[in-house]
GROMACS .gro file of C-alpha atoms in nm:
model
  356
    1UNK     CA    1   3.253   0.479  -0.373
    2UNK     CA    2   2.907   0.324  -0.402
    3UNK     CA    3   2.767   0.063  -0.640
    4UNK     CA    4   2.459   0.174  -0.832
    5UNK     CA    5   2.329  -0.183  -0.869
    6UNK     CA    6   2.301  -0.249  -0.495
    7UNK     CA    7   2.022  -0.147  -0.255
    8UNK     CA    8   2.151  -0.021   0.078
    9UNK     CA    9   1.886  -0.149   0.316
   10UNK     CA   10   1.898  -0.494   0.157
   11UNK     CA   11   2.275  -0.520   0.203
   12UNK     CA   12   2.231  -0.418   0.567
   13UNK     CA   13   1.961  -0.683   0.609
   14UNK     CA   14   2.182  -0.953   0.460
   15UNK     CA   15   2.478  -0.855   0.677
   16UNK     CA   16   2.279  -0.826   1.001
   17UNK     CA   17   2.077  -1.139   0.920
   18UNK     CA   18   2.387  -1.353   0.871
   19UNK     CA   19   2.540  -1.227   1.195
   20UNK     CA   20   2.211  -1.279   1.378
   21UNK     CA   21   2.176  -1.639   1.261
   22UNK     CA   22   2.527  -1.717   1.385
   23UNK     CA   23   2.451  -1.568   1.727
   24UNK     CA   24   2.124  -1.762   1.745
   25UNK     CA   25   2.297  -2.092   1.671
   26UNK     CA   26   2.583  -2.020   1.910
   27UNK     CA   27   2.327  -1.979   2.187
   28UNK     CA   28   2.104  -2.275   2.094
   29UNK     CA   29   2.398  -2.512   2.045
   30UNK     CA   30   2.562  -2.407   2.372
   31UNK     CA   31   2.238  -2.453   2.565
   32UNK     CA   32   2.195  -2.804   2.421
   33UNK     CA   33   2.557  -2.888   2.504
   34UNK     CA   34   2.523  -2.792   2.873
   35UNK     CA   35   2.151  -2.856   2.914
   36UNK     CA   36   2.196  -3.043   3.243
   37UNK     CA   37   2.411  -2.768   3.396
   38UNK     CA   38   2.270  -2.444   3.255
   39UNK     CA   39   2.075  -2.214   3.486
   40UNK     CA   40   1.727  -2.105   3.385
   41UNK     CA   41   1.840  -1.742   3.392
   42UNK     CA   42   2.113  -1.815   3.138
   43UNK     CA   43   1.880  -2.026   2.925
   44UNK     CA   44   1.612  -1.756   2.928
   45UNK     CA   45   1.874  -1.499   2.824
   46UNK     CA   46   1.991  -1.726   2.541
   47UNK     CA   47   1.635  -1.765   2.414
   48UNK     CA   48   1.547  -1.396   2.441
   49UNK     CA   49   1.863  -1.267   2.271
   50UNK     CA   50   1.846  -1.542   2.010
   51UNK     CA   51   1.491  -1.443   1.920
   52UNK     CA   52   1.582  -1.074   1.905
   53UNK     CA   53   1.895  -1.121   1.695
   54UNK     CA   54   1.824  -1.417   1.473
   55UNK     CA   55   1.467  -1.537   1.438
   56UNK     CA   56   1.381  -1.272   1.179
   57UNK     CA   57   1.672  -1.348   0.947
   58UNK     CA   58   1.574  -1.648   0.732
   59UNK     CA   59   1.214  -1.534   0.666
   60UNK     CA   60   1.368  -1.197   0.579
   61UNK     CA   61   1.605  -1.361   0.330
   62UNK     CA   62   1.304  -1.503   0.144
   63UNK     CA   63   1.134  -1.161   0.157
   64UNK     CA   64   1.443  -0.992   0.012
   65UNK     CA   65   1.444  -1.246  -0.271
   66UNK     CA   66   1.078  -1.170  -0.339
   67UNK     CA   67   1.141  -0.796  -0.329
   68UNK     CA   68   1.413  -0.829  -0.592
   69UNK     CA   69   1.268  -1.096  -0.821
   70UNK     CA   70   0.908  -0.968  -0.823
   71UNK     CA   71   1.022  -0.625  -0.934
   72UNK     CA   72   0.810  -0.551  -1.244
   73UNK     CA   73   1.106  -0.373  -1.401
   74UNK     CA   74   1.328  -0.680  -1.365
   75UNK     CA   75   1.340  -0.951  -1.629
   76UNK     CA   76   1.343  -1.305  -1.483
   77UNK     CA   77   1.315  -1.562  -1.759
   78UNK     CA   78   1.247  -1.931  -1.689
   79UNK     CA   79   1.607  -2.000  -1.792
   80UNK     CA   80   1.743  -1.753  -1.537
   81UNK     CA   81   1.512  -1.887  -1.264
   82UNK     CA   82   1.631  -2.240  -1.342
   83UNK     CA   83   1.991  -2.120  -1.318
   84UNK     CA   84   1.922  -1.978  -0.971
   85UNK     CA   85   1.760  -2.306  -0.865
   86UNK     CA   86   2.045  -2.516  -1.000
   87UNK     CA   87   2.288  -2.315  -0.791
   88UNK     CA   88   2.098  -2.429  -0.481
   89UNK     CA   89   2.098  -2.787  -0.609
   90UNK     CA   90   2.475  -2.756  -0.653
   91UNK     CA   91   2.505  -2.638  -0.292
   92UNK     CA   92   2.312  -2.941  -0.171
   93UNK     CA   93   2.514  -3.186  -0.381
   94UNK     CA   94   2.844  -3.047  -0.253
   95UNK     CA   95   2.815  -2.884   0.087
   96UNK     CA   96   2.499  -3.078   0.173
   97UNK     CA   97   2.663  -3.413   0.100
   98UNK     CA   98   2.974  -3.307   0.291
   99UNK     CA   99   2.771  -3.213   0.599
  100UNK     CA  100   2.570  -3.535   0.580
  101UNK     CA  101   2.890  -3.736   0.540
  102UNK     CA  102   3.029  -3.580   0.857
  103UNK     CA  103   2.710  -3.671   1.041
  104UNK     CA  104   2.711  -4.031   0.916
  105UNK     CA  105   3.078  -4.075   1.011
  106UNK     CA  106   3.007  -3.938   1.358
  107UNK     CA  107   2.716  -4.182   1.397
  108UNK     CA  108   2.937  -4.474   1.291
  109UNK     CA  109   3.204  -4.380   1.544
  110UNK     CA  110   2.943  -4.336   1.816
  111UNK     CA  111   2.789  -4.677   1.746
  112UNK     CA  112   3.118  -4.855   1.677
  113UNK     CA  113   3.013  -4.937   1.320
  114UNK     CA  114   3.276  -4.973   1.046
  115UNK     CA  115   3.332  -4.699   0.792
  116UNK     CA  116   3.282  -4.781   0.425
  117UNK     CA  117   3.105  -4.687   0.107
  118UNK     CA  118   2.774  -4.741   0.285
  119UNK     CA  119   2.847  -4.420   0.476
  120UNK     CA  120   2.872  -4.228   0.149
  121UNK     CA  121   2.551  -4.379   0.012
  122UNK     CA  122   2.364  -4.295   0.334
  123UNK     CA  123   2.492  -3.938   0.317
  124UNK     CA  124   2.366  -3.905  -0.041
  125UNK     CA  125   2.029  -4.050   0.057
  126UNK     CA  126   2.009  -3.802   0.346
  127UNK     CA  127   2.055  -3.513   0.103
  128UNK     CA  128   1.810  -3.651  -0.153
  129UNK     CA  129   1.543  -3.698   0.116
  130UNK     CA  130   1.605  -3.353   0.271
  131UNK     CA  131   1.736  -3.514   0.590
  132UNK     CA  132   2.064  -3.326   0.604
  133UNK     CA  133   2.160  -3.058   0.860
  134UNK     CA  134   1.868  -2.852   0.985
  135UNK     CA  135   1.983  -2.514   0.854
  136UNK     CA  136   1.978  -2.646   0.495
  137UNK     CA  137   1.597  -2.634   0.495
  138UNK     CA  138   1.640  -2.282   0.362
  139UNK     CA  139   1.843  -2.405   0.063
  140UNK     CA  140   1.590  -2.677  -0.024
  141UNK     CA  141   1.299  -2.435  -0.004
  142UNK     CA  142   1.482  -2.163  -0.195
  143UNK     CA  143   1.554  -2.401  -0.485
  144UNK     CA  144   1.180  -2.462  -0.526
  145UNK     CA  145   1.095  -2.094  -0.482
  146UNK     CA  146   1.336  -2.003  -0.761
  147UNK     CA  147   1.166  -2.249  -0.996
  148UNK     CA  148   0.830  -2.090  -0.917
  149UNK     CA  149   0.943  -1.732  -0.980
  150UNK     CA  150   0.815  -1.713  -1.342
  151UNK     CA  151   0.459  -1.835  -1.264
  152UNK     CA  152   0.440  -1.617  -0.950
  153UNK     CA  153   0.549  -1.316  -1.157
  154UNK     CA  154   0.278  -1.392  -1.413
  155UNK     CA  155   0.016  -1.413  -1.137
  156UNK     CA  156   0.142  -1.087  -0.985
  157UNK     CA  157   0.135  -0.905  -1.320
  158UNK     CA  158  -0.210  -1.035  -1.405
  159UNK     CA  159  -0.366  -0.950  -1.068
  160UNK     CA  160  -0.201  -0.614  -1.014
  161UNK     CA  161  -0.042  -0.497  -0.690
  162UNK     CA  162  -0.359  -0.467  -0.479
  163UNK     CA  163  -0.510  -0.803  -0.564
  164UNK     CA  164  -0.174  -0.974  -0.539
  165UNK     CA  165  -0.133  -0.821  -0.190
  166UNK     CA  166  -0.476  -0.961  -0.098
  167UNK     CA  167  -0.377  -1.304  -0.230
  168UNK     CA  168  -0.054  -1.283  -0.028
  169UNK     CA  169  -0.251  -1.194   0.287
  170UNK     CA  170  -0.472  -1.502   0.233
  171UNK     CA  171  -0.163  -1.718   0.180
  172UNK     CA  172   0.000  -1.573   0.493
  173UNK     CA  173  -0.312  -1.651   0.695
  174UNK     CA  174  -0.344  -2.009   0.570
  175UNK     CA  175   0.026  -2.103   0.582
  176UNK     CA  176   0.140  -1.918   0.895
  177UNK     CA  177  -0.137  -1.768   1.107
  178UNK     CA  178  -0.378  -2.062   1.123
  179UNK     CA  179  -0.111  -2.331   1.194
  180UNK     CA  180   0.055  -2.115   1.461
  181UNK     CA  181  -0.268  -2.053   1.652
  182UNK     CA  182  -0.381  -2.414   1.603
  183UNK     CA  183  -0.060  -2.534   1.768
  184UNK     CA  184  -0.108  -2.277   2.045
  185UNK     CA  185  -0.462  -2.404   2.105
  186UNK     CA  186  -0.336  -2.763   2.120
  187UNK     CA  187  -0.055  -2.663   2.356
  188UNK     CA  188  -0.293  -2.485   2.592
  189UNK     CA  189  -0.501  -2.803   2.590
  190UNK     CA  190  -0.208  -3.000   2.726
  191UNK     CA  191  -0.095  -3.166   2.402
  192UNK     CA  192   0.262  -3.209   2.284
  193UNK     CA  193   0.315  -2.975   1.992
  194UNK     CA  194   0.595  -2.975   1.740
  195UNK     CA  195   0.678  -2.690   1.507
  196UNK     CA  196   0.729  -2.918   1.207
  197UNK     CA  197   0.694  -3.280   1.112
  198UNK     CA  198   0.969  -3.496   0.966
  199UNK     CA  199   1.054  -3.586   0.609
  200UNK     CA  200   0.822  -3.494   0.320
  201UNK     CA  201   0.575  -3.307   0.543
  202UNK     CA  202   0.851  -3.080   0.674
  203UNK     CA  203   0.975  -3.024   0.319
  204UNK     CA  204   0.629  -2.917   0.198
  205UNK     CA  205   0.584  -2.693   0.502
  206UNK     CA  206   0.917  -2.524   0.445
  207UNK     CA  207   0.849  -2.469   0.075
  208UNK     CA  208   0.510  -2.311   0.146
  209UNK     CA  209   0.671  -2.091   0.412
  210UNK     CA  210   0.936  -1.984   0.163
  211UNK     CA  211   0.676  -1.906  -0.106
  212UNK     CA  212   0.467  -1.707   0.140
  213UNK     CA  213   0.759  -1.496   0.262
  214UNK     CA  214   0.873  -1.452  -0.100
  215UNK     CA  215   0.532  -1.309  -0.189
  216UNK     CA  216   0.535  -1.085   0.119
  217UNK     CA  217   0.866  -0.947  -0.002
  218UNK     CA  218   0.712  -0.879  -0.340
  219UNK     CA  219   0.449  -0.664  -0.169
  220UNK     CA  220   0.707  -0.455   0.016
  221UNK     CA  221   0.745  -0.212  -0.275
  222UNK     CA  222   0.396  -0.085  -0.197
  223UNK     CA  223   0.454  -0.085   0.180
  224UNK     CA  224   0.760   0.145   0.167
  225UNK     CA  225   0.862   0.098   0.528
  226UNK     CA  226   0.503   0.074   0.655
  227UNK     CA  227   0.458   0.196   1.011
  228UNK     CA  228   0.188  -0.069   1.057
  229UNK     CA  229   0.438  -0.342   0.962
  230UNK     CA  230   0.691  -0.199   1.208
  231UNK     CA  231   0.444  -0.185   1.498
  232UNK     CA  232   0.310  -0.533   1.422
  233UNK     CA  233   0.665  -0.665   1.400
  234UNK     CA  234   0.748  -0.515   1.738
  235UNK     CA  235   0.440  -0.670   1.896
  236UNK     CA  236   0.532  -1.007   1.745
  237UNK     CA  237   0.881  -0.977   1.892
  238UNK     CA  238   0.737  -0.907   2.237
  239UNK     CA  239   0.502  -1.207   2.209
  240UNK     CA  240   0.789  -1.439   2.112
  241UNK     CA  241   1.024  -1.315   2.384
  242UNK     CA  242   0.763  -1.310   2.660
  243UNK     CA  243   0.629  -1.657   2.580
  244UNK     CA  244   0.978  -1.806   2.551
  245UNK     CA  245   1.100  -1.657   2.879
  246UNK     CA  246   0.780  -1.750   3.064
  247UNK     CA  247   0.788  -2.110   2.941
  248UNK     CA  248   1.158  -2.145   3.018
  249UNK     CA  249   1.107  -2.027   3.374
  250UNK     CA  250   0.800  -2.249   3.412
  251UNK     CA  251   0.998  -2.545   3.269
  252UNK     CA  252   0.739  -2.590   2.994
  253UNK     CA  253   0.983  -2.605   2.704
  254UNK     CA  254   1.059  -2.322   2.465
  255UNK     CA  255   0.746  -2.313   2.247
  256UNK     CA  256   0.929  -2.351   1.918
  257UNK     CA  257   0.609  -2.311   1.718
  258UNK     CA  258   0.595  -1.951   1.842
  259UNK     CA  259   0.932  -1.845   1.700
  260UNK     CA  260   1.054  -2.098   1.440
  261UNK     CA  261   1.021  -2.038   1.066
  262UNK     CA  262   0.662  -2.162   1.052
  263UNK     CA  263   0.544  -1.903   1.304
  264UNK     CA  264   0.340  -1.604   1.191
  265UNK     CA  265   0.511  -1.409   1.470
  266UNK     CA  266   0.862  -1.477   1.338
  267UNK     CA  267   0.765  -1.382   0.983
  268UNK     CA  268   0.581  -1.069   1.096
  269UNK     CA  269   0.886  -0.974   1.301
  270UNK     CA  270   1.102  -1.023   0.990
  271UNK     CA  271   0.875  -0.790   0.792
  272UNK     CA  272   0.897  -0.534   1.073
  273UNK     CA  273   1.278  -0.545   1.079
  274UNK     CA  274   1.299  -0.506   0.701
  275UNK     CA  275   1.049  -0.219   0.713
  276UNK     CA  276   1.264  -0.039   0.971
  277UNK     CA  277   1.574  -0.084   0.757
  278UNK     CA  278   1.386   0.026   0.446
  279UNK     CA  279   1.252   0.337   0.617
  280UNK     CA  280   1.574   0.437   0.796
  281UNK     CA  281   1.843   0.343   0.543
  282UNK     CA  282   1.662   0.374   0.211
  283UNK     CA  283   1.795   0.255  -0.121
  284UNK     CA  284   2.127   0.435  -0.114
  285UNK     CA  285   2.399   0.175  -0.170
  286UNK     CA  286   2.654   0.104   0.101
  287UNK     CA  287   3.012   0.204   0.032
  288UNK     CA  288   3.214  -0.044  -0.170
  289UNK     CA  289   3.458  -0.246   0.046
  290UNK     CA  290   3.290  -0.130   0.367
  291UNK     CA  291   3.229  -0.385   0.642
  292UNK     CA  292   2.860  -0.406   0.553
  293UNK     CA  293   2.943  -0.450   0.184
  294UNK     CA  294   3.175  -0.744   0.259
  295UNK     CA  295   2.936  -0.904   0.508
  296UNK     CA  296   2.648  -0.877   0.261
  297UNK     CA  297   2.854  -1.048  -0.009
  298UNK     CA  298   2.963  -1.320   0.236
  299UNK     CA  299   2.620  -1.363   0.397
  300UNK     CA  300   2.520  -1.681   0.212
  301UNK     CA  301   2.857  -1.842   0.281
  302UNK     CA  302   2.837  -1.743   0.647
  303UNK     CA  303   2.491  -1.894   0.674
  304UNK     CA  304   2.593  -2.211   0.497
  305UNK     CA  305   2.924  -2.278   0.674
  306UNK     CA  306   2.886  -2.148   1.028
  307UNK     CA  307   2.726  -2.466   1.179
  308UNK     CA  308   3.046  -2.654   1.094
  309UNK     CA  309   3.249  -2.426   1.321
  310UNK     CA  310   2.982  -2.423   1.590
  311UNK     CA  311   3.010  -2.803   1.611
  312UNK     CA  312   3.390  -2.799   1.598
  313UNK     CA  313   3.420  -2.550   1.883
  314UNK     CA  314   3.181  -2.741   2.106
  315UNK     CA  315   3.369  -3.064   2.032
  316UNK     CA  316   3.694  -2.925   2.172
  317UNK     CA  317   3.586  -2.664   2.429
  318UNK     CA  318   3.372  -2.712   2.738
  319UNK     CA  319   3.138  -2.409   2.765
  320UNK     CA  320   3.160  -2.429   3.143
  321UNK     CA  321   3.537  -2.371   3.150
  322UNK     CA  322   3.497  -1.998   3.085
  323UNK     CA  323   3.268  -1.748   3.258
  324UNK     CA  324   2.933  -1.676   3.091
  325UNK     CA  325   2.940  -1.386   2.844
  326UNK     CA  326   3.316  -1.424   2.792
  327UNK     CA  327   3.264  -1.772   2.647
  328UNK     CA  328   2.978  -1.659   2.423
  329UNK     CA  329   3.167  -1.355   2.294
  330UNK     CA  330   3.477  -1.559   2.208
  331UNK     CA  331   3.272  -1.844   2.063
  332UNK     CA  332   3.072  -1.604   1.845
  333UNK     CA  333   3.382  -1.419   1.721
  334UNK     CA  334   3.561  -1.742   1.628
  335UNK     CA  335   3.263  -1.877   1.434
  336UNK     CA  336   3.201  -1.552   1.245
  337UNK     CA  337   3.564  -1.502   1.148
  338UNK     CA  338   3.618  -1.866   1.054
  339UNK     CA  339   3.303  -1.868   0.840
  340UNK     CA  340   3.411  -1.555   0.654
  341UNK     CA  341   3.764  -1.683   0.598
  342UNK     CA  342   3.644  -2.021   0.468
  343UNK     CA  343   3.385  -1.855   0.244
  344UNK     CA  344   3.651  -1.640   0.080
  345UNK     CA  345   3.895  -1.929   0.046
  346UNK     CA  346   3.635  -2.152  -0.117
  347UNK     CA  347   3.553  -1.883  -0.371
  348UNK     CA  348   3.892  -1.962  -0.527
  349UNK     CA  349   3.809  -2.334  -0.559
  350UNK     CA  350   3.677  -2.438  -0.903
  351UNK     CA  351   3.305  -2.529  -0.901
  352UNK     CA  352   3.260  -2.439  -0.533
  353UNK     CA  353   3.344  -2.073  -0.580
  354UNK     CA  354   3.042  -2.011  -0.800
  355UNK     CA  355   2.809  -2.155  -0.539
  356UNK     CA  356   2.906  -1.903  -0.274
   0.00000   0.00000   0.00000
């Protein structure tokens, strides 16, 4: 049985994106944990597979949101947009505070400082200043994007599809292309380059990235699995993988500005992946209660909760105790399964269930 209100390629994108993000973070966290003992071959493999599997996912999530909420046939009132945004605020005030509290407790134990109400207040401040766990940048940005849906829809309707696509291309160039190549130029000149700044600057960057990808998603109805988008996405993937592997081998760092969320290559790769799924799978809904159906429904919970299990595993297991590949496979399986189980359990908890 299939659900008429679901779009097949979007459910596949959500399912694969959530799994890809987990794999990416399993690799990056493991490499950080054993940085002094990891071989450059293993590190290069981590970076390459992580880019292939996971770097497209979060930009794609924004694009999917844009595809759905900029549908001219869909009604999105300011009240509904505010409801969507408040859900993200609820996530930050619950899960965000919990994550920050864990971090503050860990810092107190590391520094030998006493635990007390000051830990709670610092955790709350961390959330309010967008200084919580790194993966929550998506939630902060999405909350703002939701609030901007009504005005963006008005702009889109007033301009029409062609002029809105042109405006989106200008936005993409200013927000993603120019900063990426500016950082590349600085890097080639021997300067230290960071993908993002801290605090308010990072918040503004992430919001503009989210808005840009949201608008790109809104243009995908006219693209219809564009072959140009697929080819460009493939070329972007090759650029990211080649530069990452080359810099890892040359011990020049990993060039985060080439493949993190602010990179035009990562976002172009995301558009390419979605275009492939759109062209190959179409709109036909996935079967109800299939694996993809369940993963798509759990995708937000998996994204939100998986870093908790990544940290827990690395706290109790030394990655060097098991052979490479075997460790990563077991690590990945444990994190995915645990994230799914916790997501489904929390859905039965009052207040929290509606957030997932």
